[in-house]
């Protein structure tokens, strides 16, 4: 669902606190960096702006979490500045960051889109109305930037995909399911 036309789709992961947003973001970063054999998708260069060191958990500049071997991490870097630095110097096909929202973040996303990179990001909320209440995210929704929205919750346990939608918020799945890590991942 996250590969559209052979390219990673601009994806927003939405959930209340402690429902698995950051964990899912980390796993997407790793999978797209390494490649997804089942889909015939080769790995791509990923840039990760990890402002609060929650995704890669860098220590001494080295990620302590597996984010894939094609992932460049900007640790403790403000999102907007990090996105622009990655675009200008690392030529990533995907840029990922946690908790998008500020005005500068939105301006950086405009540059990211113009540069042709895909965006994986997260936001706090439970439904589209929560997102529309935040001016920056509301603008991105109005512009239909995100090709996929993943709404997480806890109805079946932490990491429940409550809803997966397209850019028009049309549902792509009928049933909820719980994301579970694969053995060895």
PDB file of C-alpha atoms in Angstrom:
ATOM      1  CA  UNK A   1       0.000   0.000   0.000  1.00  0.00           C
ATOM      2  CA  UNK A   2       2.949   2.345   0.491  1.00  0.00           C
ATOM      3  CA  UNK A   3       4.507   1.828  -2.945  1.00  0.00           C
ATOM      4  CA  UNK A   4       2.530   3.659  -5.628  1.00  0.00           C
ATOM      5  CA  UNK A   5       3.648   3.447  -9.245  1.00  0.00           C
ATOM      6  CA  UNK A   6       6.945   1.867  -8.194  1.00  0.00           C
ATOM      7  CA  UNK A   7       7.774   4.790  -5.892  1.00  0.00           C
ATOM      8  CA  UNK A   8       7.402   5.230  -2.114  1.00  0.00           C
ATOM      9  CA  UNK A   9       4.187   7.161  -1.444  1.00  0.00           C
ATOM     10  CA  UNK A  10       4.166  10.340   0.653  1.00  0.00           C
ATOM     11  CA  UNK A  11       2.866   8.824   3.901  1.00  0.00           C
ATOM     12  CA  UNK A  12       1.552  10.326   7.142  1.00  0.00           C
ATOM     13  CA  UNK A  13       1.302   8.031  10.170  1.00  0.00           C
ATOM     14  CA  UNK A  14      -1.259   9.365  12.652  1.00  0.00           C
ATOM     15  CA  UNK A  15      -1.932   8.148  16.189  1.00  0.00           C
ATOM     16  CA  UNK A  16      -2.417   9.182  19.782  1.00  0.00           C
ATOM     17  CA  UNK A  17       0.634   8.851  22.054  1.00  0.00           C
ATOM     18  CA  UNK A  18       2.016   5.340  22.627  1.00  0.00           C
ATOM     19  CA  UNK A  19       0.180   3.673  19.748  1.00  0.00           C
ATOM     20  CA  UNK A  20       3.230   2.877  17.610  1.00  0.00           C
ATOM     21  CA  UNK A  21       3.859   5.848  15.284  1.00  0.00           C
ATOM     22  CA  UNK A  22       7.590   6.083  15.842  1.00  0.00           C
ATOM     23  CA  UNK A  23       8.048   2.309  15.748  1.00  0.00           C
ATOM     24  CA  UNK A  24       6.210   2.078  12.417  1.00  0.00           C
ATOM     25  CA  UNK A  25       8.191   5.024  11.028  1.00  0.00           C
ATOM     26  CA  UNK A  26      11.462   3.333  12.028  1.00  0.00           C
ATOM     27  CA  UNK A  27      10.378   0.081  10.388  1.00  0.00           C
ATOM     28  CA  UNK A  28       9.381   1.841   7.155  1.00  0.00           C
ATOM     29  CA  UNK A  29      12.748   3.619   7.070  1.00  0.00           C
ATOM     30  CA  UNK A  30      14.569   0.306   7.531  1.00  0.00           C
ATOM     31  CA  UNK A  31      12.491  -1.591   4.971  1.00  0.00           C
ATOM     32  CA  UNK A  32      12.783   1.054   2.275  1.00  0.00           C
ATOM     33  CA  UNK A  33      16.522   1.392   2.933  1.00  0.00           C
ATOM     34  CA  UNK A  34      17.182  -2.349   2.759  1.00  0.00           C
ATOM     35  CA  UNK A  35      14.569  -3.166   0.127  1.00  0.00           C
ATOM     36  CA  UNK A  36      11.370  -5.185   0.148  1.00  0.00           C
ATOM     37  CA  UNK A  37      12.041  -8.470  -1.653  1.00  0.00           C
ATOM     38  CA  UNK A  38       8.383  -9.584  -1.572  1.00  0.00           C
ATOM     39  CA  UNK A  39       7.440  -6.528  -3.622  1.00  0.00           C
ATOM     40  CA  UNK A  40      10.511  -6.615  -5.851  1.00  0.00           C
ATOM     41  CA  UNK A  41      11.355  -3.208  -4.409  1.00  0.00           C
ATOM     42  CA  UNK A  42      15.096  -2.492  -4.259  1.00  0.00           C
ATOM     43  CA  UNK A  43      16.458  -0.458  -1.385  1.00  0.00           C
ATOM     44  CA  UNK A  44      16.672   3.299  -1.832  1.00  0.00           C
ATOM     45  CA  UNK A  45      18.624   6.106  -0.187  1.00  0.00           C
ATOM     46  CA  UNK A  46      16.742   7.330   2.865  1.00  0.00           C
ATOM     47  CA  UNK A  47      17.428  10.501   4.828  1.00  0.00           C
ATOM     48  CA  UNK A  48      16.209  10.519   8.425  1.00  0.00           C
ATOM     49  CA  UNK A  49      15.912  13.770  10.379  1.00  0.00           C
ATOM     50  CA  UNK A  50      15.797  12.507  13.970  1.00  0.00           C
ATOM     51  CA  UNK A  51      15.249  15.734  15.904  1.00  0.00           C
ATOM     52  CA  UNK A  52      14.718  14.126  19.324  1.00  0.00           C
ATOM     53  CA  UNK A  53      16.839  10.995  18.759  1.00  0.00           C
ATOM     54  CA  UNK A  54      13.771   8.762  19.064  1.00  0.00           C
ATOM     55  CA  UNK A  55      13.830   6.983  15.712  1.00  0.00           C
ATOM     56  CA  UNK A  56      17.468   5.905  15.291  1.00  0.00           C
ATOM     57  CA  UNK A  57      18.459   6.466  18.953  1.00  0.00           C
ATOM     58  CA  UNK A  58      21.960   7.605  18.023  1.00  0.00           C
ATOM     59  CA  UNK A  59      24.741   7.395  20.581  1.00  0.00           C
ATOM     60  CA  UNK A  60      28.056   8.983  19.657  1.00  0.00           C
ATOM     61  CA  UNK A  61      26.706   9.515  16.150  1.00  0.00           C
ATOM     62  CA  UNK A  62      25.903   5.829  15.621  1.00  0.00           C
ATOM     63  CA  UNK A  63      22.288   4.614  15.313  1.00  0.00           C
ATOM     64  CA  UNK A  64      21.460   2.116  18.046  1.00  0.00           C
ATOM     65  CA  UNK A  65      18.295   1.049  16.212  1.00  0.00           C
ATOM     66  CA  UNK A  66      18.340  -0.668  12.814  1.00  0.00           C
ATOM     67  CA  UNK A  67      17.315   1.967  10.285  1.00  0.00           C
ATOM     68  CA  UNK A  68      18.898   0.258   7.269  1.00  0.00           C
ATOM     69  CA  UNK A  69      22.291   0.524   5.666  1.00  0.00           C
ATOM     70  CA  UNK A  70      21.237   3.081   3.023  1.00  0.00           C
ATOM     71  CA  UNK A  71      19.943   5.538   5.642  1.00  0.00           C
ATOM     72  CA  UNK A  72      21.712   8.802   6.442  1.00  0.00           C
ATOM     73  CA  UNK A  73      20.714  10.077   9.900  1.00  0.00           C
ATOM     74  CA  UNK A  74      20.769  13.708  10.990  1.00  0.00           C
ATOM     75  CA  UNK A  75      20.554  13.343  14.766  1.00  0.00           C
ATOM     76  CA  UNK A  76      19.361  16.172  17.055  1.00  0.00           C
ATOM     77  CA  UNK A  77      18.760  18.372  14.029  1.00  0.00           C
ATOM     78  CA  UNK A  78      15.699  20.617  13.635  1.00  0.00           C
ATOM     79  CA  UNK A  79      13.325  19.057  11.096  1.00  0.00           C
ATOM     80  CA  UNK A  80      13.013  21.928   8.649  1.00  0.00           C
ATOM     81  CA  UNK A  81      16.760  22.541   8.493  1.00  0.00           C
ATOM     82  CA  UNK A  82      17.516  18.827   8.293  1.00  0.00           C
ATOM     83  CA  UNK A  83      15.111  18.271   5.408  1.00  0.00           C
ATOM     84  CA  UNK A  84      16.760  21.086   3.449  1.00  0.00           C
ATOM     85  CA  UNK A  85      20.282  19.817   4.242  1.00  0.00           C
ATOM     86  CA  UNK A  86      19.392  16.309   3.068  1.00  0.00           C
ATOM     87  CA  UNK A  87      17.876  17.609  -0.176  1.00  0.00           C
ATOM     88  CA  UNK A  88      20.939  19.733  -0.924  1.00  0.00           C
ATOM     89  CA  UNK A  89      23.658  17.261  -0.021  1.00  0.00           C
ATOM     90  CA  UNK A  90      22.527  13.623   0.200  1.00  0.00           C
ATOM     91  CA  UNK A  91      20.100  13.072  -2.728  1.00  0.00           C
ATOM     92  CA  UNK A  92      17.712  10.804  -0.802  1.00  0.00           C
ATOM     93  CA  UNK A  93      14.735   9.204  -2.517  1.00  0.00           C
ATOM     94  CA  UNK A  94      12.874   9.167   0.825  1.00  0.00           C
ATOM     95  CA  UNK A  95      13.066  11.639   3.703  1.00  0.00           C
ATOM     96  CA  UNK A  96      11.605  10.614   7.058  1.00  0.00           C
ATOM     97  CA  UNK A  97      10.981  12.639  10.179  1.00  0.00           C
ATOM     98  CA  UNK A  98       8.896  12.311  13.312  1.00  0.00           C
ATOM     99  CA  UNK A  99       6.058  14.685  14.255  1.00  0.00           C
ATOM    100  CA  UNK A 100       5.728  17.183  11.454  1.00  0.00           C
ATOM    101  CA  UNK A 101       3.737  20.298  12.128  1.00  0.00           C
ATOM    102  CA  UNK A 102       5.400  23.706  12.409  1.00  0.00           C
ATOM    103  CA  UNK A 103       5.275  26.382   9.715  1.00  0.00           C
ATOM    104  CA  UNK A 104       8.969  25.919   8.864  1.00  0.00           C
ATOM    105  CA  UNK A 105       8.418  22.153   8.604  1.00  0.00           C
ATOM    106  CA  UNK A 106       5.652  22.722   6.049  1.00  0.00           C
ATOM    107  CA  UNK A 107       7.864  25.050   3.987  1.00  0.00           C
ATOM    108  CA  UNK A 108      10.608  22.404   4.005  1.00  0.00           C
ATOM    109  CA  UNK A 109       8.091  19.793   2.820  1.00  0.00           C
ATOM    110  CA  UNK A 110       7.283  22.035  -0.149  1.00  0.00           C
ATOM    111  CA  UNK A 111      10.995  21.968  -1.065  1.00  0.00           C
ATOM    112  CA  UNK A 112      11.121  18.193  -0.548  1.00  0.00           C
ATOM    113  CA  UNK A 113       8.223  17.679  -2.956  1.00  0.00           C
ATOM    114  CA  UNK A 114       9.813  19.985  -5.544  1.00  0.00           C
ATOM    115  CA  UNK A 115      13.025  17.948  -5.258  1.00  0.00           C
ATOM    116  CA  UNK A 116      11.145  14.725  -6.052  1.00  0.00           C
ATOM    117  CA  UNK A 117      11.773  12.911  -2.769  1.00  0.00           C
ATOM    118  CA  UNK A 118       9.071  10.967  -0.935  1.00  0.00           C
ATOM    119  CA  UNK A 119       8.090  11.857   2.632  1.00  0.00           C
ATOM    120  CA  UNK A 120       7.402   9.511   5.550  1.00  0.00           C
ATOM    121  CA  UNK A 121       6.317  11.374   8.674  1.00  0.00           C
ATOM    122  CA  UNK A 122       4.083  11.227  11.741  1.00  0.00           C
ATOM    123  CA  UNK A 123       1.579  13.389  13.579  1.00  0.00           C
ATOM    124  CA  UNK A 124      -0.354  13.162  16.830  1.00  0.00           C
ATOM    125  CA  UNK A 125      -4.080  12.611  16.389  1.00  0.00           C
ATOM    126  CA  UNK A 126      -6.807  10.029  16.068  1.00  0.00           C
ATOM    127  CA  UNK A 127      -8.656  11.025  12.920  1.00  0.00           C
ATOM    128  CA  UNK A 128      -8.623  13.474   9.986  1.00  0.00           C
ATOM    129  CA  UNK A 129     -10.452  16.113  12.044  1.00  0.00           C
ATOM    130  CA  UNK A 130      -7.571  16.227  14.520  1.00  0.00           C
ATOM    131  CA  UNK A 131      -5.207  16.950  11.624  1.00  0.00           C
ATOM    132  CA  UNK A 132      -7.445  19.623  10.130  1.00  0.00           C
ATOM    133  CA  UNK A 133      -7.242  21.471  13.445  1.00  0.00           C
ATOM    134  CA  UNK A 134      -3.527  22.058  12.896  1.00  0.00           C
ATOM    135  CA  UNK A 135      -2.885  24.768  10.277  1.00  0.00           C
ATOM    136  CA  UNK A 136       0.263  23.276   8.729  1.00  0.00           C
ATOM    137  CA  UNK A 137      -1.123  19.772   8.433  1.00  0.00           C
ATOM    138  CA  UNK A 138      -4.473  21.126   7.239  1.00  0.00           C
ATOM    139  CA  UNK A 139      -2.678  22.876   4.381  1.00  0.00           C
ATOM    140  CA  UNK A 140      -0.839  19.682   3.386  1.00  0.00           C
ATOM    141  CA  UNK A 141      -4.146  17.792   3.464  1.00  0.00           C
ATOM    142  CA  UNK A 142      -5.838  20.444   1.341  1.00  0.00           C
ATOM    143  CA  UNK A 143      -2.992  20.234  -1.189  1.00  0.00           C
ATOM    144  CA  UNK A 144      -3.379  16.412  -1.113  1.00  0.00           C
ATOM    145  CA  UNK A 145       0.343  15.972  -0.474  1.00  0.00           C
ATOM    146  CA  UNK A 146      -0.014  12.681   1.381  1.00  0.00           C
ATOM    147  CA  UNK A 147      -0.835   9.737  -0.860  1.00  0.00           C
ATOM    148  CA  UNK A 148      -1.331   7.480   2.162  1.00  0.00           C
ATOM    149  CA  UNK A 149      -2.600   8.058   5.689  1.00  0.00           C
ATOM    150  CA  UNK A 150      -2.068   5.327   8.276  1.00  0.00           C
ATOM    151  CA  UNK A 151      -4.214   5.804  11.387  1.00  0.00           C
ATOM    152  CA  UNK A 152      -2.939   3.768  14.332  1.00  0.00           C
ATOM    153  CA  UNK A 153      -4.651   3.054  17.624  1.00  0.00           C
ATOM    154  CA  UNK A 154      -4.885   0.419  20.322  1.00  0.00           C
ATOM    155  CA  UNK A 155      -8.292  -1.219  19.741  1.00  0.00           C
ATOM    156  CA  UNK A 156      -6.653  -4.620  19.080  1.00  0.00           C
ATOM    157  CA  UNK A 157      -3.418  -3.772  20.919  1.00  0.00           C
ATOM    158  CA  UNK A 158      -0.576  -1.307  20.374  1.00  0.00           C
ATOM    159  CA  UNK A 159       0.129  -0.874  16.674  1.00  0.00           C
ATOM    160  CA  UNK A 160      -3.414  -1.507  15.436  1.00  0.00           C
ATOM    161  CA  UNK A 161      -3.921  -0.114  11.943  1.00  0.00           C
ATOM    162  CA  UNK A 162      -7.370   1.353  12.490  1.00  0.00           C
ATOM    163  CA  UNK A 163      -7.587   2.849   9.025  1.00  0.00           C
ATOM    164  CA  UNK A 164      -5.416   3.083   5.887  1.00  0.00           C
ATOM    165  CA  UNK A 165      -6.539   5.679   3.367  1.00  0.00           C
ATOM    166  CA  UNK A 166      -5.578   7.325   0.102  1.00  0.00           C
ATOM    167  CA  UNK A 167      -5.037  11.056  -0.391  1.00  0.00           C
ATOM    168  CA  UNK A 168      -8.803  11.637  -0.516  1.00  0.00           C
ATOM    169  CA  UNK A 169      -9.185   9.757   2.793  1.00  0.00           C
ATOM    170  CA  UNK A 170     -10.920   6.887   1.006  1.00  0.00           C
ATOM    171  CA  UNK A 171     -10.349   3.621   2.864  1.00  0.00           C
ATOM    172  CA  UNK A 172      -7.933   1.086   1.321  1.00  0.00           C
ATOM    173  CA  UNK A 173      -8.623  -1.703   3.837  1.00  0.00           C
ATOM    174  CA  UNK A 174     -11.803  -3.116   5.328  1.00  0.00           C
ATOM    175  CA  UNK A 175     -10.476  -4.666   8.523  1.00  0.00           C
ATOM    176  CA  UNK A 176      -8.271  -3.474  11.345  1.00  0.00           C
ATOM    177  CA  UNK A 177      -5.055  -5.389  11.973  1.00  0.00           C
ATOM    178  CA  UNK A 178      -2.122  -5.279  14.366  1.00  0.00           C
ATOM    179  CA  UNK A 179       1.395  -4.697  13.088  1.00  0.00           C
ATOM    180  CA  UNK A 180       3.813  -7.285  14.423  1.00  0.00           C
ATOM    181  CA  UNK A 181       7.555  -7.403  13.754  1.00  0.00           C
ATOM    182  CA  UNK A 182       8.775 -10.284  11.649  1.00  0.00           C
ATOM    183  CA  UNK A 183      11.140 -12.742  13.293  1.00  0.00           C
ATOM    184  CA  UNK A 184      14.708 -11.504  12.894  1.00  0.00           C
ATOM    185  CA  UNK A 185      13.737  -7.908  12.141  1.00  0.00           C
TER     186      UNK A 185
END
